Amino acid sequence: MTAHDRTGIEQRRLWFGLLGGGIAWTGQLIAASFISEWGCFSGLGDRHVGGLMMITWLLIGVSLAMAALAAVATVVAARLHARWRTDGGPGSVDSPYDSSEAFLAKAGVIASGLFLFIIVAQSIPIVFFLRGC
Amino acid sequence: MASAWDALERLERTWSPARGFPNVLAEVNNQPLGRRYMLTALTFFLIGGVLAILMRVQLAVSENTFLGPQAFNELFTMHGSTMMFLFAVPFLEGLALYVLPMMIGARDVAFPRLTAYGYWVYVFGGLVFYASYLIGAVPDAGWFGYTPLSTQRFTGVSTDFWLLGLSLVEVAGLTAGVEIVVTILKFRAPGMTLARMPLFAWALLIVGIMILFAFTVLLTATLLLECDRALETRFFDADRGGSNLLWQHLFWFFGHPEVYIMFLPATGIISMIVPTFARRPAVGYSLIVVALMVTGFVSFGLWVHHMFTAGLPSLSKSFFTASSLMIAIASGVQVFAWIATLWGSGPRLATPLLYVLGFLFLFVLGGLTGVMVAVVPFDLQVHDSYFIVAHFHYVLIGGVLFPILGGICYWYPKVTGRLLSRRLGLWSWGLTFLGFNATFFPMHIMGFLGLPRRVYTYQRDLQLDGYNLVSTAGAFVLGLGSLLLLIDVVISRRRGRLAGDSPWGGDSLEWTVTSPPPPYTHHTFPIVASRTPAWAPSDDAADERTKRIVEELAGEPRDWRATLVTDAVDASPQAIQYLPGSTYLPFWTAVASMTAAIGILSRAYILSAFGGAATIIALVLWLRPKQRIVRLLRRSGLAERTGLTVFPTGTLSTAWWGTLGLTTIAGSSVGALLYSYFYIRLFSEQWPQGGIGLPDWRLATLAIGLLTTSVPAVGWGLRQLRRGRRWPTKAGFSAGLVGGGAYVVLQLVELSRLGFSPSESAYASLFYVLNVAALLLAATGWALHLAVQIRLWRIADEALPEATLQLEIAALYWTFAAAAGLALYATLYLSPRIL
Amino acid sequence: MWHRRFPAGSERSERGSPAQSATPTSGRRHGIAARGLRARGFSGLAGLAILAAGCHADNRQSMLHPGGSAAAEIAWLTWFLIAVCGGVFVAVMALTAAAVWRRSETADAGESAESAADSESRKPPPASPVSPLGAGFIIVAGAVIPALILTVILVLSVKAQVALAPPESDITIRVVGHQFWWEVEYPETGIVTANELIIPAGEPVRLELSAADVIHSLWAPNLNGKTDLLPDKVNIAWLESDSPGVYRAQCAEYCGVQHALMALRIVALPRDEYDAWSETSQASDPEPATEPQRRGRDVYFRTGCHNCHAIAHTAATGRRGPDLTHFGSRLTIAAGVVPNTPENLREWIANPQGMKPGNLMPHTELTRDELDALVDYLMSLD
């Protein structure tokens, strides 16, 4: 199968599945570092809402959203891979190897899944800083 | 038969490298330039090694007076900068430039002239670095150049040498980055899909993309610092609202990925050597690819772990502990993939594999101490101590130099046609390995026992004499080991045993060409059907079209340089790319760039202006479309025979991808500027700083309005071109010329009537520099539009299709320039009113 | 005598490695410091100074010899990390060795290369059997197990971070980093000193860190991790010594030509002696008692020393160099370069660039007599 046989939507899904996890992780890290550095320095860390720091809520929100994004990317990539792994096509005669797209989809499953784990791990510190920086 | 010989001879002549002086200055082919890159880098490696030995002699005993503090500080600054910027990265770039086309089945890299320019800029950058020794103002602010120590107040012209030398080398790095990415994406042999790409190429693809972001941020940061030093801006002046932490953020945002920019190609080398000696394909190929990707991403999210002691909030630091720990998973995957590949294969313990095993030992150790320093409380103790010196030498020598040395042993026979001596190789390997451990293992303990880094001496009562003496003795052994290999490299060039095409039985395409490879690299483009093409060379299942194209292009074209362009994802043939031959332009452009840098260095700005103007003129000559080539390509008949275009446009063209790379570079530079703006903004109590009022938005809004509205007009013009309509095309593109011109003029008016100078405060500096950045981007785009108009008015209607690429590039760049202008406008004029 | 007075301290000093002996200078230093402090009439302090001198020799600057709770917490974490990482290293190396253990029966590189040079060089090598280890092994050994270990490390790291947050503290000390010395100020009492941080033992002390010129970093590995001193903003750090003792600390951020010789002594005193020290340090220095001392004071003001070096309650108010109030009781000169003895001081003033090249103290042309008098005067400040 060549790239041109795929529809544009599937192409976009493929790239989302491949890079979505990484983008989500980037978003979480940049947001978390900016929110915490700014929040703690500017005294926002002293403002509490519902017993927790305001910035803690923000951090929890960002982390959940980004984890969800990575999870969606993983699922999208997994579904594409499930669909493509079998159609060998003329470009992939050596049957152990899938087409480029199937390969990228597989890479997307692993990468986005790994990023999902990293996002979760990166959220662990939040639990230890609920009330102060 | 005679004609076949004749054809081969003509092909040979077309590609043969320039010989003799001054012809060598005009060389643009990847093979000689790759070799030169590697040899120059090895020369700098030797120099950096000598500097290291001198430092170790000084530190052999406590309170030593072999060197004074000034000399020592210069040594560690130069050693670090040399090894990072002048050895490791350029060597790997040179290796990539040399090996990649062979490995992926191309005849050259994507931008031969850019290769030459990059090489010369690199050499000149290195010369500027070391010219500082001639006038006795050697950089002494450390390879990390922390402000305020590196500002005008505390260091003199020495830091300018460092900054400008560095800038030139960064430019070289960026050219190599674009080069590598575009070559890998577009020049792969038919059938070498992304799923079958050699792992070395995968590593380089990711590294190339990383370079575009990381080096740009460093280049931007060094330019900002040079502005602070030369033009009295205030980015890093805490007294005027600037921030020293901003420098650290920017530097390490480059600095950490830099480590992986060196390390990932090194793992790529390992991933080539291991399957060869295991005599089986790499196990866990897709896992390795994902590990490379994840490393590429995450390496940009670790930078704060260099700043754990800088007083950032505990909460912020803990996120970076997490990211720094998690990147170890990616490395773990690679290590176990290599172990799985080697498992039970009974590999032959030749020198390349020995270096791989040495690498595994040292890198795993260094990686584990890396895990340790990610732990904030532990890092607070060992940060800036000798523990860190030990850690990163394990990672950089173990993780980068050992693969490089292994790679030298592995590819030397391919480059020269001769084998390195096995006996010297064993000695060299053993001495390097033992010497390295003797030098650096004790440093872990010295760090625990309280020895800070970057000290020219230590007092006797620290009780560290014994460890240091061992370390110094080790350094001599290490030096001897590396020297032996270099000697081997020199003497085996003539006296080594003949290697044959494939002395190790490697699995990738470079082992299918002769050793040394012919100047055109591949006579016939290989068709790839597996991940180990050298082990399964023939493919009967390739489609007829591909087979016919490959047949038509066997040894063709003979009289001009060209290579085959394939699809970025599935590597199906798309076009034939003309490649330029020898020219002096890159050399002179590099000279002009260096002149501009030296002008800033000596504060002779007239010289800079001259150098800058010369650079622009050279670039215009360089990029000017040449009718001679158009006629040559049209006449060749190759398009008819192969069914492929010889005038590739859009995503088929390397120039289009190169422009995309350029916009990525410019975009990350704009990103770094925006980051600086908001970073300083967030930590300022008053904004705008220093009593400057909110910026007047009226003129700027008019300007950006004109600029952005011209973008859809240009897009419309491009669509008209594809329909072959000349006048609407001209009209659409005129909008770019007019809108862009108006923008440039209005921006100049805006800048000239500001009621404050850039040196008033960090805000004022940001205001000027961000506006100037937008102005420069638009002015460059305007120049492209001017060139487009000239061409549109001059050429005949039939020649319109051949001008398509130029118009596409102008439109692509224009879209980017407008987007960047809009982002800068929104930041400068709107954000102070909202935030 | 100090063994009796400060059992905790002596015990600490004995904990040091037996191989470590007192440096040759320690005895002399002990004498000098004791003399200076005795003159001021504080026998307890004198004892402490002896302890300081003695302890210093045995109590090396080391993060593995913690003298306070923070360093102890980190030392525990360090040993834990060494154990875990060491275990992983051994395991990975064992696997690597196992992977290549079985040597090939085929010939070694030379022969094989020669045969490769033959015409058949493009022939693929004999393939090995498929590896018994596949993606599953890589995922488990390379991702899952590391992920578990790393998560444990992450949790421990963050917990230690929280535990190391600055505790409540009665005492705040300002430390200002200069090229290449430390200014120490006690805001509550107005005491200003240099290159010595006197703290009460057994309680946390809050430090407000900043820099006058470039970035420095305060590292007292026996007590806590390091924190940078920035010109931009004040960083907060804290120290606590479990028992009385003297610790060496050093600048850890490269700060210019003499970054290497920028040390600091941290002296932890029992609380009552700390209070006594604080009391006397606020008092002015004694008037010069002898003729040479009076001449020395003249030299001090005539040759311009006072422009850079302040002495409290005198006309000397310069702040560019270290404050010299109670200079005679200091343990070292030039930020820890040499013990504070008259001979060393003479040498230092006569040629400041000699023992610490590149420091910012200018050379002052003095006659031998002037120098003697000046040293006499300075040593009398205590």
Coordinates of N, CA and C in Angstrom, one line a residue, chain B residues 699-816:
Chain B
L699 N -0.6 51.9 14.6 CA 0.3 51.7 13.4 C 0.6 50.2 13.2
A700 N 1.0 49.6 14.3 CA 1.4 48.2 14.3 C 0.2 47.3 13.7
T701 N -1.0 47.7 14.2 CA -2.2 46.9 13.7 C -2.4 47.0 12.2
L702 N -2.2 48.3 11.8 CA -2.4 48.5 10.3 C -1.3 47.7 9.6
A703 N -0.1 47.7 10.1 CA 1.0 47.0 9.4 C 0.7 45.5 9.3
I704 N 0.4 44.9 10.5 CA 0.2 43.4 10.5 C -1.1 43.1 9.7
G705 N -2.1 44.0 9.7 CA -3.3 43.8 8.9 C -2.9 43.6 7.4
L706 N -2.1 44.5 6.9 CA -1.7 44.5 5.5 C -0.9 43.2 5.2
L707 N 0.0 42.9 6.2 CA 0.8 41.7 6.0 C 0.0 40.4 5.9
T708 N -0.9 40.3 6.8 CA -1.7 39.0 6.9 C -2.7 38.9 5.8
T709 N -3.3 40.0 5.4 CA -4.2 39.9 4.3 C -3.6 39.6 2.9
S710 N -2.3 39.9 2.8 CA -1.6 39.6 1.6 C -1.4 38.1 1.4
V711 N -1.4 37.3 2.6 CA -1.2 35.9 2.5 C -2.2 35.1 1.6
P712 N -3.5 35.3 1.9 CA -4.5 34.6 1.1 C -4.4 35.1 -0.4
A713 N -4.0 36.3 -0.6 CA -3.9 36.8 -2.0 C -2.7 36.0 -2.7
V714 N -1.7 35.8 -2.0 CA -0.5 35.1 -2.6 C -1.0 33.6 -2.8
G715 N -1.7 33.1 -1.9 CA -2.2 31.7 -2.0 C -3.1 31.6 -3.3
W716 N -3.9 32.6 -3.5 CA -4.8 32.6 -4.7 C -3.9 32.6 -5.9
G717 N -2.9 33.5 -5.9 CA -2.0 33.6 -7.0 C -1.3 32.2 -7.3
L718 N -1.0 31.5 -6.3 CA -0.3 30.2 -6.5 C -1.3 29.2 -7.2
R719 N -2.6 29.3 -6.8 CA -3.6 28.4 -7.4 C -3.8 28.8 -8.9
Q720 N -3.7 30.1 -9.2 CA -3.8 30.5 -10.5 C -2.7 30.0 -11.4
L721 N -1.5 30.0 -10.8 CA -0.3 29.5 -11.5 C -0.5 28.0 -11.9
R722 N -1.1 27.2 -10.9 CA -1.3 25.8 -11.3 C -2.3 25.7 -12.4
R723 N -3.1 26.7 -12.6 CA -4.0 26.6 -13.7 C -3.4 27.2 -15.0
G724 N -2.2 27.7 -14.8 CA -1.5 28.2 -16.0 C -1.8 29.6 -16.3
R725 N -2.5 30.3 -15.4 CA -2.9 31.7 -15.7 C -1.8 32.7 -15.2
R726 N -1.2 33.4 -16.2 CA 0.0 34.2 -15.8 C -0.4 35.5 -15.1
W727 N -1.4 36.2 -15.7 CA -1.7 37.5 -15.2 C -2.2 37.4 -13.8
P728 N -3.2 36.6 -13.5 CA -3.7 36.5 -12.1 C -2.6 36.1 -11.2
T729 N -1.7 35.2 -11.7 CA -0.6 34.8 -10.8 C 0.2 36.1 -10.4
K730 N 0.5 36.9 -11.4 CA 1.3 38.1 -11.1 C 0.5 39.0 -10.1
A731 N -0.8 39.1 -10.3 CA -1.6 40.0 -9.5 C -1.6 39.5 -8.1
G732 N -1.8 38.2 -7.9 CA -1.8 37.6 -6.5 C -0.5 37.8 -5.8
F733 N 0.6 37.5 -6.5 CA 1.9 37.7 -5.9 C 2.3 39.2 -5.7
S734 N 1.7 40.0 -6.5 CA 2.0 41.5 -6.3 C 1.4 41.9 -4.9
A735 N 0.3 41.3 -4.5 CA -0.2 41.6 -3.2 C 0.9 41.4 -2.1
G736 N 1.6 40.3 -2.3 CA 2.7 40.0 -1.3 C 3.7 41.1 -1.3
L737 N 4.1 41.5 -2.5 CA 5.1 42.5 -2.7 C 4.6 43.8 -2.0
V738 N 3.4 44.2 -2.3 CA 2.9 45.5 -1.8 C 2.6 45.4 -0.3
G739 N 1.9 44.3 0.1 CA 1.6 44.2 1.6 C 2.9 44.1 2.4
G740 N 3.8 43.3 1.9 CA 5.1 43.1 2.6 C 5.9 44.4 2.6
G741 N 5.9 45.1 1.5 CA 6.6 46.4 1.4 C 6.1 47.4 2.4
A742 N 4.7 47.4 2.4 CA 4.1 48.4 3.4 C 4.4 48.0 4.8
Y743 N 4.4 46.7 5.1 CA 4.7 46.2 6.4 C 6.1 46.6 6.9
V744 N 7.0 46.4 6.0 CA 8.4 46.7 6.3 C 8.6 48.2 6.6
V745 N 7.9 49.1 5.7 CA 8.0 50.5 5.9 C 7.4 50.9 7.2
L746 N 6.2 50.4 7.4 CA 5.5 50.8 8.7 C 6.2 50.4 9.9
Q747 N 6.8 49.2 9.9 CA 7.6 48.7 11.0 C 8.8 49.6 11.3
L748 N 9.4 50.0 10.2 CA 10.6 50.9 10.4 C 10.1 52.3 11.0
V749 N 9.0 52.8 10.5 CA 8.4 54.0 11.1 C 8.2 53.8 12.6
E750 N 7.5 52.7 12.9 CA 7.2 52.4 14.3 C 8.4 52.3 15.1
L751 N 9.5 51.7 14.7 CA 10.7 51.5 15.5 C 11.4 52.9 15.6
S752 N 11.3 53.7 14.6 CA 12.0 55.0 14.7 C 11.3 56.0 15.6
R753 N 10.1 55.8 15.9 CA 9.4 56.9 16.7 C 9.1 56.4 18.1
L754 N 9.7 55.3 18.5 CA 9.5 54.9 19.9 C 10.2 55.8 20.8
G755 N 9.6 56.1 22.0 CA 10.2 57.1 22.9 C 11.2 56.6 23.9
F756 N 11.7 55.4 23.6 CA 12.7 54.8 24.5 C 13.7 54.0 23.7
S757 N 14.9 53.8 24.4 CA 15.9 53.1 23.7 C 16.0 51.7 24.2
P758 N 16.6 50.8 23.4 CA 16.5 49.4 23.8 C 17.3 49.1 25.1
S759 N 18.2 50.0 25.5 CA 19.0 49.7 26.7 C 18.3 50.2 28.0
E760 N 17.1 50.7 27.9 CA 16.4 51.2 29.1 C 16.1 50.1 30.1
S761 N 15.5 49.0 29.5 CA 15.1 47.9 30.4 C 15.0 46.7 29.6
A762 N 14.8 45.6 30.3 CA 14.6 44.3 29.5 C 13.4 44.4 28.7
Y763 N 12.4 45.0 29.2 CA 11.2 45.2 28.3 C 11.5 45.9 27.0
A764 N 12.2 47.0 27.2 CA 12.5 47.8 26.0 C 13.4 47.0 25.0
S765 N 14.3 46.2 25.5 CA 15.1 45.4 24.7 C 14.3 44.4 23.9
L766 N 13.4 43.7 24.7 CA 12.5 42.8 24.1 C 11.6 43.4 23.0
F767 N 11.1 44.6 23.3 CA 10.2 45.3 22.4 C 10.9 45.5 21.0
Y768 N 12.2 46.0 21.1 CA 12.9 46.2 19.9 C 13.3 44.9 19.2
V769 N 13.8 44.0 19.9 CA 14.3 42.8 19.3 C 13.2 42.0 18.6
L770 N 12.1 41.9 19.3 CA 11.0 41.1 18.8 C 10.4 41.8 17.5
N771 N 10.4 43.1 17.5 CA 9.9 43.8 16.4 C 10.9 43.7 15.2
V772 N 12.2 43.8 15.5 CA 13.2 43.6 14.5 C 13.1 42.2 13.9
A773 N 12.9 41.2 14.7 CA 12.8 39.8 14.2 C 11.7 39.8 13.2
A774 N 10.5 40.3 13.5 CA 9.4 40.3 12.6 C 9.7 41.1 11.3
L775 N 10.4 42.2 11.5 CA 10.8 43.0 10.4 C 11.7 42.2 9.4
L776 N 12.7 41.5 10.0 CA 13.7 40.8 9.2 C 13.0 39.6 8.4
L777 N 12.1 38.9 9.1 CA 11.4 37.8 8.5 C 10.6 38.4 7.3
A778 N 9.9 39.5 7.5 CA 9.1 40.0 6.4 C 10.0 40.5 5.3
A779 N 11.1 41.2 5.7 CA 12.0 41.7 4.6 C 12.5 40.6 3.7
T780 N 12.9 39.5 4.4 CA 13.4 38.4 3.6 C 12.4 37.9 2.6
G781 N 11.1 37.8 3.2 CA 10.0 37.3 2.3 C 9.8 38.3 1.2
W782 N 9.9 39.6 1.5 CA 9.7 40.6 0.5 C 10.7 40.4 -0.6
A783 N 12.0 40.1 -0.3 CA 13.0 40.0 -1.3 C 12.7 38.8 -2.1
L784 N 12.1 37.7 -1.6 CA 11.7 36.5 -2.4 C 10.6 36.9 -3.3
H785 N 9.7 37.7 -2.9 CA 8.6 38.2 -3.7 C 9.2 39.0 -4.9
L786 N 10.1 39.8 -4.6 CA 10.7 40.7 -5.6 C 11.3 39.8 -6.7
A787 N 12.1 38.7 -6.3 CA 12.7 37.8 -7.2 C 11.6 37.1 -8.0
V788 N 10.5 36.7 -7.4 CA 9.4 36.1 -8.1 C 8.8 37.0 -9.2
Q789 N 8.6 38.3 -8.8 CA 8.1 39.2 -9.8 C 9.0 39.4 -11.0
I790 N 10.3 39.5 -10.7 CA 11.3 39.6 -11.8 C 11.2 38.4 -12.7
R791 N 11.1 37.2 -12.1 CA 11.0 36.1 -13.0 C 9.7 36.0 -13.8
L792 N 8.6 36.4 -13.1 CA 7.3 36.3 -13.8 C 7.3 37.3 -15.0
W793 N 7.9 38.4 -14.8 CA 7.9 39.4 -15.9 C 8.8 39.0 -17.1
R794 N 9.8 38.2 -16.7 CA 10.9 37.9 -17.8 C 10.6 36.7 -18.6
I795 N 10.0 35.7 -18.0 CA 9.9 34.4 -18.7 C 8.7 34.3 -19.6
A796 N 8.8 33.3 -20.5 CA 7.7 33.1 -21.4 C 6.6 32.3 -20.7
D797 N 5.4 32.2 -21.3 CA 4.3 31.5 -20.7 C 4.6 30.0 -20.6
E798 N 5.3 29.5 -21.6 CA 5.6 28.0 -21.5 C 6.5 27.7 -20.4
A799 N 7.3 28.6 -20.0 CA 8.3 28.4 -18.9 C 7.7 28.5 -17.5
L800 N 6.4 28.8 -17.5 CA 5.8 29.0 -16.2 C 5.9 27.8 -15.3
P801 N 5.6 26.5 -15.8 CA 5.7 25.4 -14.8 C 7.1 25.3 -14.2
E802 N 8.1 25.6 -14.9 CA 9.4 25.5 -14.3 C 9.7 26.5 -13.2
A803 N 8.9 27.6 -13.1 CA 9.0 28.6 -12.1 C 8.2 28.2 -10.9
T804 N 7.4 27.2 -11.0 CA 6.4 26.9 -10.0 C 7.1 26.8 -8.6
L805 N 8.2 26.0 -8.6 CA 8.9 25.8 -7.3 C 9.2 27.1 -6.6
Q806 N 9.8 28.0 -7.4 CA 10.2 29.3 -6.7 C 9.0 30.0 -6.1
L807 N 7.8 29.9 -6.8 CA 6.6 30.6 -6.3 C 6.1 29.9 -5.1
E808 N 6.2 28.6 -5.1 CA 5.7 27.8 -4.0 C 6.5 28.1 -2.7
I809 N 7.8 28.2 -2.9 CA 8.7 28.5 -1.8 C 8.4 29.9 -1.3
A810 N 8.2 30.9 -2.2 CA 7.9 32.2 -1.7 C 6.6 32.2 -0.9
A811 N 5.6 31.5 -1.4 CA 4.3 31.5 -0.8 C 4.4 30.8 0.6
L812 N 5.2 29.7 0.7 CA 5.3 29.0 1.9 C 6.0 29.9 2.9
Y813 N 7.1 30.5 2.5 CA 7.8 31.3 3.4 C 7.0 32.5 3.9
W814 N 6.2 33.0 2.9 CA 5.3 34.2 3.2 C 4.3 33.9 4.3
T815 N 3.7 32.7 4.2 CA 2.7 32.3 5.2 C 3.4 32.2 6.5
F816 N 4.6 31.7 6.6 CA 5.3 31.6 7.8 C 5.6 32.9 8.4

